[in-house]
Short mmCIF file of C-alpha atoms in Angstrom, two decimals:
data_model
loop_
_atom_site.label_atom_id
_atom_site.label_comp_id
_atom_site.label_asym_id
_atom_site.label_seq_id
_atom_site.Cartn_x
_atom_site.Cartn_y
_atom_site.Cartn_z
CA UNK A 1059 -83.81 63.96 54.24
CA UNK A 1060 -79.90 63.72 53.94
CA UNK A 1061 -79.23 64.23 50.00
CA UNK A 1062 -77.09 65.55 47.45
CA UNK A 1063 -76.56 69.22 47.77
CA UNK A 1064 -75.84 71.47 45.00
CA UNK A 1065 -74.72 75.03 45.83
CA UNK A 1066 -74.24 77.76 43.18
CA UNK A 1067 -70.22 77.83 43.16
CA UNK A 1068 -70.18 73.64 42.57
CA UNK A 1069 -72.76 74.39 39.70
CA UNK A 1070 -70.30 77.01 38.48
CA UNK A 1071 -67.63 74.19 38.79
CA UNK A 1072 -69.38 71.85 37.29
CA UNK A 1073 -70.21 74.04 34.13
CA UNK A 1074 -66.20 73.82 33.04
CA UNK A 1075 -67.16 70.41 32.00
CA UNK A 1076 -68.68 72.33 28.69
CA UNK A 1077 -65.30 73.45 28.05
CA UNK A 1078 -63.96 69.78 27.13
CA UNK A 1079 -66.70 69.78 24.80
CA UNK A 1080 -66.30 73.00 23.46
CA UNK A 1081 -61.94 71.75 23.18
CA UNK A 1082 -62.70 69.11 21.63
CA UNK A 1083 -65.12 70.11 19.10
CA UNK A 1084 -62.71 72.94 18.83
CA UNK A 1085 -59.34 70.70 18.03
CA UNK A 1086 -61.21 67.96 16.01
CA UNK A 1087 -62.71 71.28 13.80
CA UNK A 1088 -66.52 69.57 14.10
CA UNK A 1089 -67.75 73.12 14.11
CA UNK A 1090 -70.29 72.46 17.09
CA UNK A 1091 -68.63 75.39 19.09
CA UNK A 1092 -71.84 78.11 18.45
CA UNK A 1093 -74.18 75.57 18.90
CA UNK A 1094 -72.71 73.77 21.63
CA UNK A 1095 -73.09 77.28 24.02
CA UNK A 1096 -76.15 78.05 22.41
CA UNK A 1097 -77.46 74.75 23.92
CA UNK A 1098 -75.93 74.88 26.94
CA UNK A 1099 -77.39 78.86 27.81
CA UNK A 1100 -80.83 77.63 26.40
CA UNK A 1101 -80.83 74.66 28.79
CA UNK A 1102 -79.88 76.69 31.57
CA UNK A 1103 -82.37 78.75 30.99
CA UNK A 1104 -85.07 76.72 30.53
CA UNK A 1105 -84.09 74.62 33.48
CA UNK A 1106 -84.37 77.52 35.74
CA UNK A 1107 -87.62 79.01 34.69
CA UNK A 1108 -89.18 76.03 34.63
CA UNK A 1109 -87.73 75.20 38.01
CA UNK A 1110 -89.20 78.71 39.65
CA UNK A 1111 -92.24 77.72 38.05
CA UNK A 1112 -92.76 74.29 38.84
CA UNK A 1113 -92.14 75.78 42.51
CA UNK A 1114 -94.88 78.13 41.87
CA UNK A 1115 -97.40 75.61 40.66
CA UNK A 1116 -96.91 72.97 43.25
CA UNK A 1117 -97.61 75.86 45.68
CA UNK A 1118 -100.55 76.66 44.10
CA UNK A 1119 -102.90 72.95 44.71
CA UNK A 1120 -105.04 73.92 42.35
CA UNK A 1121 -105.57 70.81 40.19
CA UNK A 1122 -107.16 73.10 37.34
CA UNK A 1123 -104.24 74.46 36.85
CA UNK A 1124 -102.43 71.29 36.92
CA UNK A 1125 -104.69 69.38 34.56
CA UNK A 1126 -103.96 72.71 32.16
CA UNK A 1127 -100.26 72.10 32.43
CA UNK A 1128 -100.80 68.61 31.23
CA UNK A 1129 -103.13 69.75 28.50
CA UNK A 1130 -100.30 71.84 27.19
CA UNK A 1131 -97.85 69.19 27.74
CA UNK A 1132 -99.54 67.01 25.53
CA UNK A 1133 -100.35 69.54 22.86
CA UNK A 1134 -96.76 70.21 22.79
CA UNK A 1135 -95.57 66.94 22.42
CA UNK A 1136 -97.81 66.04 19.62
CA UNK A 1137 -96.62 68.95 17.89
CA UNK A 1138 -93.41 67.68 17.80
CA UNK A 1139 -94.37 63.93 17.28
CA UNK A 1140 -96.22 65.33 14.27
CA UNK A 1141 -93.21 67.15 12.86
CA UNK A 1142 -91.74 63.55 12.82
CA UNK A 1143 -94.41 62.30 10.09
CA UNK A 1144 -95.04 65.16 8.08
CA UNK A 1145 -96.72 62.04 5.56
CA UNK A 1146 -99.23 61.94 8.34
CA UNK A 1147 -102.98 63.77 7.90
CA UNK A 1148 -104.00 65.52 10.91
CA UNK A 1149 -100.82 64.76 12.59
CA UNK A 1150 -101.30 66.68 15.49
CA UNK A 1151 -104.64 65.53 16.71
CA UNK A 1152 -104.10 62.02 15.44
CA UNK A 1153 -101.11 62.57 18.37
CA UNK A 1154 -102.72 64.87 20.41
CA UNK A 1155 -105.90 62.01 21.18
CA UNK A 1156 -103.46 58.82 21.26
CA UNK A 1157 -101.01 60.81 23.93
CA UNK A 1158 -103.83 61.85 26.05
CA UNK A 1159 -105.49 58.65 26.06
CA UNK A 1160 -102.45 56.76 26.55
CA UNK A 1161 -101.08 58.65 29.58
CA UNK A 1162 -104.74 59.07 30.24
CA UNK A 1163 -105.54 55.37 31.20
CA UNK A 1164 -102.10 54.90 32.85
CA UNK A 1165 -102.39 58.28 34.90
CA UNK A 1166 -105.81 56.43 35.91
CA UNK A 1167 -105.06 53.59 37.40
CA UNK A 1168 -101.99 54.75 38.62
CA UNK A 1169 -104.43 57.23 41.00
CA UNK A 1170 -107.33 54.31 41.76
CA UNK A 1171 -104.10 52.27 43.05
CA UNK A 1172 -103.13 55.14 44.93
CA UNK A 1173 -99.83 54.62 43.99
CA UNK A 1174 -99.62 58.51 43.14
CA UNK A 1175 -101.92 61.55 44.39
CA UNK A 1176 -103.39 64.30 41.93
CA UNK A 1177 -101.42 66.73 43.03
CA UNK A 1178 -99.27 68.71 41.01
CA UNK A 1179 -95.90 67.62 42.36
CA UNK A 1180 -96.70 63.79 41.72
CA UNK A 1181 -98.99 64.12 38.32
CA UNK A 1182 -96.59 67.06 36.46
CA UNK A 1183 -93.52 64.89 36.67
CA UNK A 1184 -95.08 61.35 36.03
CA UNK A 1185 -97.34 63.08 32.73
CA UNK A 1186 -93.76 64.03 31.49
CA UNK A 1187 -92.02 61.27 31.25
CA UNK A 1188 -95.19 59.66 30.31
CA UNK A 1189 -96.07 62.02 27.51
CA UNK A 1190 -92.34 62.65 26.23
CA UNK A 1191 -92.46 58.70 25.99
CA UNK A 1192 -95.56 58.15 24.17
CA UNK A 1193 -93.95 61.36 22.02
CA UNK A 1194 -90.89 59.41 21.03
CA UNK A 1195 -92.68 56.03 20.36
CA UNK A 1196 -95.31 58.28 18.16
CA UNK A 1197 -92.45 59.80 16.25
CA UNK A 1198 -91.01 56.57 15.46
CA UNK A 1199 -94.34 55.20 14.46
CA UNK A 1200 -95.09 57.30 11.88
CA UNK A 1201 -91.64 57.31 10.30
CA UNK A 1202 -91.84 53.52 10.00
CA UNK A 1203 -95.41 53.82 8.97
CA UNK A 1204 -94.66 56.56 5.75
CA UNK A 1205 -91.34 54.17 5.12
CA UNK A 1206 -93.70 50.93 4.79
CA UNK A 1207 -96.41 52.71 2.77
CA UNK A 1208 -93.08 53.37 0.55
CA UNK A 1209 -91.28 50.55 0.79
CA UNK A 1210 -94.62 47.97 0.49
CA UNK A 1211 -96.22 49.92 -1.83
CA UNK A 1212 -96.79 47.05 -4.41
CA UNK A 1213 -97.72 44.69 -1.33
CA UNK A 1214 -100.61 46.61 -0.25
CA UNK A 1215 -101.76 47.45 -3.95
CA UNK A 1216 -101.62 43.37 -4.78
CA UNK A 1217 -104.13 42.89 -1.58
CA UNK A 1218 -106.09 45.65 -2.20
CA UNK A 1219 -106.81 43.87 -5.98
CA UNK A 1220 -107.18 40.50 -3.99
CA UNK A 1221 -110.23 42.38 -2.77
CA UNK A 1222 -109.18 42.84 0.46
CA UNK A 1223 -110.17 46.32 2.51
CA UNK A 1224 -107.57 48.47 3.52
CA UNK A 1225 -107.00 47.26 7.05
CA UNK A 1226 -106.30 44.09 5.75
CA UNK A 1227 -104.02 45.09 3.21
CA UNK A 1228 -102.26 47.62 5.67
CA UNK A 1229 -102.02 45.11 8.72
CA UNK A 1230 -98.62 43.80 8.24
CA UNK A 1231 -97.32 47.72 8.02
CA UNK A 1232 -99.08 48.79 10.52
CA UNK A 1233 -98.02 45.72 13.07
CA UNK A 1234 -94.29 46.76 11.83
CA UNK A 1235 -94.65 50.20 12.74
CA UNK A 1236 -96.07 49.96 16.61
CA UNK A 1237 -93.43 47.29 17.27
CA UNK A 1238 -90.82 49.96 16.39
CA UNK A 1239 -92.22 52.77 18.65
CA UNK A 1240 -92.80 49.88 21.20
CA UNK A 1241 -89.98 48.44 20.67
CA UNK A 1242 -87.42 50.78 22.83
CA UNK A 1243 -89.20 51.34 25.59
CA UNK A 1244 -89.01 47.34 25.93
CA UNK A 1245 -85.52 47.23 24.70
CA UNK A 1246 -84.72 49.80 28.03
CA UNK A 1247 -87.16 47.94 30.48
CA UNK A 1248 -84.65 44.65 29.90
CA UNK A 1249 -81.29 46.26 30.71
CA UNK A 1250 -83.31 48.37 33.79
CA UNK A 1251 -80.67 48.36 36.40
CA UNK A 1252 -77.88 46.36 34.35
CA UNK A 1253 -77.04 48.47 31.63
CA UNK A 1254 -78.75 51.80 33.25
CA UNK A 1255 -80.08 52.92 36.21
CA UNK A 1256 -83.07 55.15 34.79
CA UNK A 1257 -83.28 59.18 35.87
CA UNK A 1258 -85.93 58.84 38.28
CA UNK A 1259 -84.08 56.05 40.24
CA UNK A 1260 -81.12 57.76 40.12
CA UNK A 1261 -82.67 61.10 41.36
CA UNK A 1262 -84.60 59.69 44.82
CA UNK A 1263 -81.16 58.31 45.57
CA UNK A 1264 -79.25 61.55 44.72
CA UNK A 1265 -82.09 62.88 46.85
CA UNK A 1266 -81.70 60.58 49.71
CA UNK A 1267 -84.40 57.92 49.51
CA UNK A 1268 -82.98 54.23 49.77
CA UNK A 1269 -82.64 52.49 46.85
CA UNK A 1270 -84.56 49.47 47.89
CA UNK A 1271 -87.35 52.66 47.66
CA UNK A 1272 -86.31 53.92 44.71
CA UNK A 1273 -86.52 50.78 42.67
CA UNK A 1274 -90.55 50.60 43.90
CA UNK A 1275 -90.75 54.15 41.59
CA UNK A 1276 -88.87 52.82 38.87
CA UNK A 1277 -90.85 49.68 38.90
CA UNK A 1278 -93.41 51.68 39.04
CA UNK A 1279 -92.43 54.06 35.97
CA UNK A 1280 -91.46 51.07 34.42
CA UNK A 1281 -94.93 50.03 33.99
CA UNK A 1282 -96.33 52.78 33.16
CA UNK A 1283 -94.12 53.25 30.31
CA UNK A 1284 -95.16 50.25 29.07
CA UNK A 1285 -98.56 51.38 28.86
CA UNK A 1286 -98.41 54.17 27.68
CA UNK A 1287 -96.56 53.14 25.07
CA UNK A 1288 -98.34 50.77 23.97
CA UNK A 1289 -101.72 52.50 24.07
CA UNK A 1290 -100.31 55.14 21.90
CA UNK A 1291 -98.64 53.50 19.23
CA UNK A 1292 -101.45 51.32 18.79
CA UNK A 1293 -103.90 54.50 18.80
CA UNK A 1294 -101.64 56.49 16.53
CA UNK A 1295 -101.44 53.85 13.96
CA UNK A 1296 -104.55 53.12 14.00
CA UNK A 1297 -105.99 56.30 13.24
CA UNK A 1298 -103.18 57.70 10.72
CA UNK A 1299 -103.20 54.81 8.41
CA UNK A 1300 -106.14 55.91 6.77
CA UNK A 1301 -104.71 59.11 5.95
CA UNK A 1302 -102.59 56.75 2.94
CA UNK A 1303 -105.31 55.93 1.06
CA UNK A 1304 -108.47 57.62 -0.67
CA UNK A 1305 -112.35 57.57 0.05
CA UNK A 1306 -111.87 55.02 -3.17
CA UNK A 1307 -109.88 52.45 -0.95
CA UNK A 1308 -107.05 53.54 -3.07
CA UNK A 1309 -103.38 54.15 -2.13
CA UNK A 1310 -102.30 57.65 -2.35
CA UNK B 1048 -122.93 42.26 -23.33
CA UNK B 1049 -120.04 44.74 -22.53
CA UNK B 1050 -118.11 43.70 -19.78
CA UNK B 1051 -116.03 46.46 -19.61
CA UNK B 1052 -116.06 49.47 -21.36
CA UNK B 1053 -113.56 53.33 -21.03
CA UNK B 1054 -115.39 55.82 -22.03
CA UNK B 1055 -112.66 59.08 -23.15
CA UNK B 1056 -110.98 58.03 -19.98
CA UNK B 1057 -107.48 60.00 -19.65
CA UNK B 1058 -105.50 59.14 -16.33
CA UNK B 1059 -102.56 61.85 -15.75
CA UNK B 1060 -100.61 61.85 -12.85
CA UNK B 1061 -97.43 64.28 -11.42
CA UNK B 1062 -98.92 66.98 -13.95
CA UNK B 1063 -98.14 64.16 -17.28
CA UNK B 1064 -100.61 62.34 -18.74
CA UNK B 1065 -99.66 58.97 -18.74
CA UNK B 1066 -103.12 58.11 -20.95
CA UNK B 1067 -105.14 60.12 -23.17
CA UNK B 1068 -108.18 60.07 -24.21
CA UNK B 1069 -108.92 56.30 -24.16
CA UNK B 1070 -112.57 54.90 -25.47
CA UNK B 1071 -113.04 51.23 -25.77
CA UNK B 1072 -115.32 48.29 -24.79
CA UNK B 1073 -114.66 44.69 -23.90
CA UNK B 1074 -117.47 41.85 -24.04
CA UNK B 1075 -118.05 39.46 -21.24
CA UNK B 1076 -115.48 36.42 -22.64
CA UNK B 1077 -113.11 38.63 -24.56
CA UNK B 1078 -109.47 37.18 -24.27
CA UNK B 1079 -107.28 40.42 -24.88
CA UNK B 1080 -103.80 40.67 -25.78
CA UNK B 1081 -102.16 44.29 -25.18
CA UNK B 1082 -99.14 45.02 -26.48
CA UNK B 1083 -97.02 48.58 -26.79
CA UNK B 1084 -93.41 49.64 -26.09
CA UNK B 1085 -92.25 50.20 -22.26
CA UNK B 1086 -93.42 53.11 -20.79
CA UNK B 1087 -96.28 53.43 -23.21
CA UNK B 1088 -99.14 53.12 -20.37
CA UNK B 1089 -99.95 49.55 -20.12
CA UNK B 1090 -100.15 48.58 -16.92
CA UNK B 1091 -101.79 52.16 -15.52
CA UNK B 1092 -104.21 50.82 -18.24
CA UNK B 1093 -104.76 47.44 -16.04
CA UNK B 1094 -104.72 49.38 -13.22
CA UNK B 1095 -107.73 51.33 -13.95
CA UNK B 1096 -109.35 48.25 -14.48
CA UNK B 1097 -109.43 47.05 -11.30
CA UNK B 1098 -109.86 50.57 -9.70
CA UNK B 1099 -106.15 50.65 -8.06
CA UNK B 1100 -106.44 54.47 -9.55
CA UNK B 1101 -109.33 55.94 -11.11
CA UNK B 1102 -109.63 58.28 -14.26
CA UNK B 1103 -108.73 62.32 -14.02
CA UNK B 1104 -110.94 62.33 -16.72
CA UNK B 1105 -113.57 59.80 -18.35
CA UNK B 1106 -115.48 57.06 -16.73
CA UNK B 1107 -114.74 53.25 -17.07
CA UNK B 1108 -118.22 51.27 -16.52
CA UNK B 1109 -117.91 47.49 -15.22
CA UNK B 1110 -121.22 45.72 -16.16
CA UNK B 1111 -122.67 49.20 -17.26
CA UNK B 1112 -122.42 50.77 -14.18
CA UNK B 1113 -119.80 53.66 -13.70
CA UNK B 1114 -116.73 52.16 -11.23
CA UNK B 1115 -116.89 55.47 -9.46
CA UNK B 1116 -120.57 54.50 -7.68
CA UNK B 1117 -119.66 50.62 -7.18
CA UNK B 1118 -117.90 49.51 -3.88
CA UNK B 1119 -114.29 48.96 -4.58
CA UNK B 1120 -113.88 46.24 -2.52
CA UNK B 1121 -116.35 44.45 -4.18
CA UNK B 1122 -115.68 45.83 -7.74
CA UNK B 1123 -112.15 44.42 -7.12
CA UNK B 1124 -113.15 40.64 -6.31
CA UNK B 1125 -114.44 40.45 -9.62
CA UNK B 1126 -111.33 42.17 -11.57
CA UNK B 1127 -108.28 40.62 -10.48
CA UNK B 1128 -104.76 41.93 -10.98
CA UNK B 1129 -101.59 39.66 -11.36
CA UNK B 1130 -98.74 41.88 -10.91
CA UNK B 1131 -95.64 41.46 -13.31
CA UNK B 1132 -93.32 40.81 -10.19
CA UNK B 1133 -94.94 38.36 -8.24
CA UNK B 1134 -95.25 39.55 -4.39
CA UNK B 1135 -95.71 37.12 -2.12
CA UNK B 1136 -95.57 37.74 2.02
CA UNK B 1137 -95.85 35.96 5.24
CA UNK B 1138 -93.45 32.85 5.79
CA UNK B 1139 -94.93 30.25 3.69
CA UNK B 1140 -97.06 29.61 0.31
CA UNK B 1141 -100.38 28.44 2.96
CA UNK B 1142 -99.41 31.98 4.21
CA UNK B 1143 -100.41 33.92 0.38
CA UNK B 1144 -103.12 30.88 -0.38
CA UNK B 1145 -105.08 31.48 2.78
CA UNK B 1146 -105.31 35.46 2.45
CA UNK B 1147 -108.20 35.40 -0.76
CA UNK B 1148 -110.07 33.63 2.10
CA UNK B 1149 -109.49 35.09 5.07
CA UNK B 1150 -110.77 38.12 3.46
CA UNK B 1151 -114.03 36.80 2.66
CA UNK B 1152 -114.35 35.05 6.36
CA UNK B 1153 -114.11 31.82 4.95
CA UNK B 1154 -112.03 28.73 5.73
CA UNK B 1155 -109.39 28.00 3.13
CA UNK B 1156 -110.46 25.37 0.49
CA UNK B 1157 -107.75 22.57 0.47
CA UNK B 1158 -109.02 20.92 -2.38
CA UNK B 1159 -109.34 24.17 -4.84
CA UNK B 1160 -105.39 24.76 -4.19
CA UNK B 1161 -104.61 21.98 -4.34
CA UNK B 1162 -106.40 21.19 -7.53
CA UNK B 1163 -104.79 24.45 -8.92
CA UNK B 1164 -101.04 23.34 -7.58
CA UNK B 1165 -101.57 20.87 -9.40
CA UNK B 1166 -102.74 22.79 -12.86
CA UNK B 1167 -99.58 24.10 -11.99
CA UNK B 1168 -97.40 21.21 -12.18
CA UNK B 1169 -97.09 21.59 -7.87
CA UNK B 1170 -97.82 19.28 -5.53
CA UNK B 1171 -99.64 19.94 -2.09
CA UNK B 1172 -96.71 19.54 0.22
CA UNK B 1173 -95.66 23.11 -1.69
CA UNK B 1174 -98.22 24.80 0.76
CA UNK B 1175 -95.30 24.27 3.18
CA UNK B 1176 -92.70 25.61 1.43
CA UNK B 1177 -91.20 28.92 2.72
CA UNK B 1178 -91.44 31.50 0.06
CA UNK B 1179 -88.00 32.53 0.70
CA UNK B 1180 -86.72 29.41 -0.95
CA UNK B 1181 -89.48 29.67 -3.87
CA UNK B 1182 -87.46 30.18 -7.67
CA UNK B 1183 -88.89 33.35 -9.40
CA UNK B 1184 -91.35 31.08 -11.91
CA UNK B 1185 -92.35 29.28 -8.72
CA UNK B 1186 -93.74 32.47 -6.89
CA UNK B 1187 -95.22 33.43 -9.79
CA UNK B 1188 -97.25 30.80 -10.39
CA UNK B 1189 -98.42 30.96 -6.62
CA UNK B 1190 -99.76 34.64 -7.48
CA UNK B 1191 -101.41 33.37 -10.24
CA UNK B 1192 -103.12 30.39 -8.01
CA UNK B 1193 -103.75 33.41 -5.47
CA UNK B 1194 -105.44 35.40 -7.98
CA UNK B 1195 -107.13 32.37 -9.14
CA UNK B 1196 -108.42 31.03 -6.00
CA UNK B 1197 -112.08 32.93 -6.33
CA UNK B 1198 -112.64 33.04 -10.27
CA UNK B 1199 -113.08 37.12 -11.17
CA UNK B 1200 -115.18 38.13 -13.80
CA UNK B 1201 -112.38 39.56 -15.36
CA UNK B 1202 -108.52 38.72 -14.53
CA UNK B 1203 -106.06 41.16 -15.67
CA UNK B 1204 -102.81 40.07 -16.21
CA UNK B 1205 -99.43 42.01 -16.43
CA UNK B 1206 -96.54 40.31 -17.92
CA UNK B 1207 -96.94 37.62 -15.60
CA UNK B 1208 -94.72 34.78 -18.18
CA UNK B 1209 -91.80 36.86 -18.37
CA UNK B 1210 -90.02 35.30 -15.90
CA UNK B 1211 -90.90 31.85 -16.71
CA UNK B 1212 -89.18 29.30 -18.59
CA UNK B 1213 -90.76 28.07 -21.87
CA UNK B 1214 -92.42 24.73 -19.73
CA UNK B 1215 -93.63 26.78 -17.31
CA UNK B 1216 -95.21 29.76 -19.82
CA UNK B 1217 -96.66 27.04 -21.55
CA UNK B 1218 -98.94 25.77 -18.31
CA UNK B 1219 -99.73 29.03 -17.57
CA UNK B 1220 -101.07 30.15 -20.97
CA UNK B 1221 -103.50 26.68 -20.92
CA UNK B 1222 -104.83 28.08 -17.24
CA UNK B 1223 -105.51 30.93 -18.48
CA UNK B 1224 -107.47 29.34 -21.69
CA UNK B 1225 -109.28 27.26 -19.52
CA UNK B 1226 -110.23 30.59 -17.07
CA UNK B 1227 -111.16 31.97 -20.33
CA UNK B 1228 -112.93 29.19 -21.63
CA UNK B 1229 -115.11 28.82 -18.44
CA UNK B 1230 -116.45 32.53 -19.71
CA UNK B 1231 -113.62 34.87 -17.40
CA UNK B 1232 -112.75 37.56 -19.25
CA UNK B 1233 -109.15 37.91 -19.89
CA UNK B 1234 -106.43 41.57 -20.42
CA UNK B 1235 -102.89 40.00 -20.68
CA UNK B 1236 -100.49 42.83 -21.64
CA UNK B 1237 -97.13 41.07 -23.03
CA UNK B 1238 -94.40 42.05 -24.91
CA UNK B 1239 -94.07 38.48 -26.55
CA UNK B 1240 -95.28 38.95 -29.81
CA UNK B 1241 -96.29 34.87 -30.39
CA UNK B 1242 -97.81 35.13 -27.27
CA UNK B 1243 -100.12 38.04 -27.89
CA UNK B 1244 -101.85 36.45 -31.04
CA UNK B 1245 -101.54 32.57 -29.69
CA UNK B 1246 -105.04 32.43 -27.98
CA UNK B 1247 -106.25 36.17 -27.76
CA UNK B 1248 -109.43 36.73 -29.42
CA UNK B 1249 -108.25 40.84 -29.96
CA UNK B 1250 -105.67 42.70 -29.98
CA UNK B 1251 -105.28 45.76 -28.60
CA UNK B 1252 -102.23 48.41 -28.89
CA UNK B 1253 -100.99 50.85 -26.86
CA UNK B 1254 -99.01 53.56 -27.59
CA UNK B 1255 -98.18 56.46 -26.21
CA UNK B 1256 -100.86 56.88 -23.64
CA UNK B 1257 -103.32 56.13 -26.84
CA UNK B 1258 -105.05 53.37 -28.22
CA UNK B 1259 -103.48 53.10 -31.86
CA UNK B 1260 -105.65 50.05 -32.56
CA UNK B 1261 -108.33 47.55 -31.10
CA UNK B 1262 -107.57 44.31 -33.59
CA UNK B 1263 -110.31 40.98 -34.04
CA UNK B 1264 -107.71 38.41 -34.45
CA UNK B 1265 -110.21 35.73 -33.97
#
């Protein structure tokens, strides 16, 4: 396959692009100089290792190993979609179960298709972007969902003396808050290809692959996406919500 | 027969006690005016009636059973709370009428609002109206016909006529006689001092987080 071919001096090249940043944090004195080559070193460095190990686990074929990668994927990115609603009870699992059953379902039908294989070079990739997408959207979720608790506070009070329960009286909130975690990954499906032309399309072309190909992936991972997302917001409202009020049906 | 009686209930909250110590009883058909500066503990006082918050200390009994072993959902059908600023959400008035019903599966009944609208000096095209566009006195007087809608045993009321006009006030106070005259027991905390003795059949002050006095006016 005839594709873009990066050799270690145009690497080396290419890293003088920091410098412009590093200039112009430097003459517009935003102070971003330490952390701007802190970043860059760290991403180096990640990118590497995790390259030399990717390499290593695709040679491996052993889908135990693979599904354990995900596993950790997922606990990772729950972690950090926790640290996002720190308002939330049981944060992590409320994540942890909404993520995996989110990229779960997609993951599955995505392999009964047989649009992708399980095999560690298809199902590490895909669970990525699926999982750091239903991370964002679960991040944004809870934020909106502590804000409306805040922000509503009276509303939900006035329905929970109506008599109503406290899914009733949380509905509204909790419809608010999975629109906004839904909400970009629609926003970026409707400028697909106008406004962007998303990483993985651009990377099977960089790679060589036509891009009448490449748009079948994106489509694809366009779907997908959508699932996920969906699925998880949904499940990570759902089972957080709770968390605001008391075993009295009253708001904490 | 005591509606609704605190028993050395004290409610504290973000390590002050808001009330202290707070014994009193209310019979089934009491109309109850309660009256104290701002700040004095009021409306945590309503709110304990209808089980929005429940005592750090004490034990409030609704029809002689403790609140703390009835089902707050249902305990709170039968003590409704008017808030002081009216909240009303969706799109239009239909939106806040329908929700007493929807939450008891039932299909909304057209002739109850509208038979309340009109109490209310409204007529029924108001179900239509888009709350955005509602005056202040207006949306107040749809939460009251919200609150209304399924009579509660006991309707708890906090400075709801505040932001009404003297017209207005006046057709709300005469619902609210006729609630209490049909046997609903009524808590009305104002800071109108006419208004507190005009109908009430006590009087009961506030102050401080303590009850300085539980008055028979009538």
């Amino acid at each position: 396959m005839k594709g873009a071919n990066i050799s270690n001096t145009s690497l080396l090249l290419a890293s003088s692009l920091v410098l412009v940043s590093l200039l112009f944090s430097y003459f517009q004195k935003l102070k971003l100089e330490k952390e701007t080559i802190i970043s860059v070193i760290r991403a180096v460095v990640q990118l590497f290792v995790v390259g030399y190990i990717l390499q290593f686990i695709f040679g491996l074929h052993n889908p135990v190993v693979t599904t354990l990668i995900i596993l950790a994927m997922t606990f990772n990115a729950s972690y950090n979609a926790a640290k996002r609603g720190k308002e939330i009870k049981n944060g992590i699992w409320i994540s942890f179960i909404s993520i995996f059953v989110g990229s779960g379902i997609t993951l599955t039908v995505l392999i009964l298709s047989g649009a992708i294989k399980y095999e560690a070079y298809q199902m590490i990739p895909i669970s990525g972007m699926l999982i750091s997408n239903a991370m964002i959207a679960i991040g944004l979720c809870y934020r909106q969902l502590a804000a409306n608790f805040k922000s509503r506070r009276n509303e939900v009070e006035v329905k929970l003396s109506l008599g109503a329960d406290i899914h009733m009286s949380s509905i509204g909130i909790l419809r608010d808050s999975i629109r906004t975690g839904m909400l970009p990954t629609i926003d970026s499906t409707k400028t697909l290809g106008i406004v962007s032309l998303p990483g993985m399309m651009t990377g099977l072309i960089l790679a060589g692959t036509s891009p009448v190909m490449a748009i079948r992936y994106q489509i694809m991972v366009t779907f997908m996406m959508l699932s996920t997302t969906a699925i998880s917001s949904f499940m990570a409202c759902f089972l957080s919500y709770r968390g605001f009020f008391n075993d009295r049906k009253q708001l904490i | 027969m005591i509606k609704l009686e605190f028993k050395n209930v004290s409610y504290r909250h973000d390590n002050r006690e808001v009330l202290h110590n707070l014994s009193v009883q209310f019979a089934a058909g009491d109309y109850v005016s309660i009256v104290g500066s701002s700040g004095s503990g009021k409306s945590t006082f309503l709110r304990l009636c209808c089980h929005l918050i429940s005592p750090s200390e004490g034990n409030i009994f609704l029809n002689g059973q403790d609140m703390l072993l009835q089902n707050p959902i249902e305990l709170r059908k039968k003590v409704s709370y008017c808030f002081q600023e009216p909240i009303l959400w969706g799109t239009t008035v239909e939106d806040n009428v329908t929700f007493p019903y929807q939450i008891r599966n039932q299909k909304l009944d057209i002739s109850k609002v509208t038979s309340l609208l009109s109490d209310f000096h409204m007529t029924p095209d108001y179900l239509h109206h888009e709350i955005q566009n509602l005056s202040g006195g207006e949306k107040q007087r749809i939460a009251l016909i919200r609150t209304m809608l399924f009579e509660p045993e006991i309707l708890l009321l906090d400075e709801v006529t505040s932001a009404l006009d003297a017209e207005n006030t006046e057709l709300v106070e005469k619902a609210i006689l006729n609630l209490n005259q049909q046997g609903i027991t009524i808590l009305w905390v104002t800071h109108n001092d006419e208004q507190s003795r005009k109908y009430a059949n006590k009087l009961l002050t506030i102050e401080d987080g303590q009850i300085q006095s539980l008055e028979v006016i009538k």
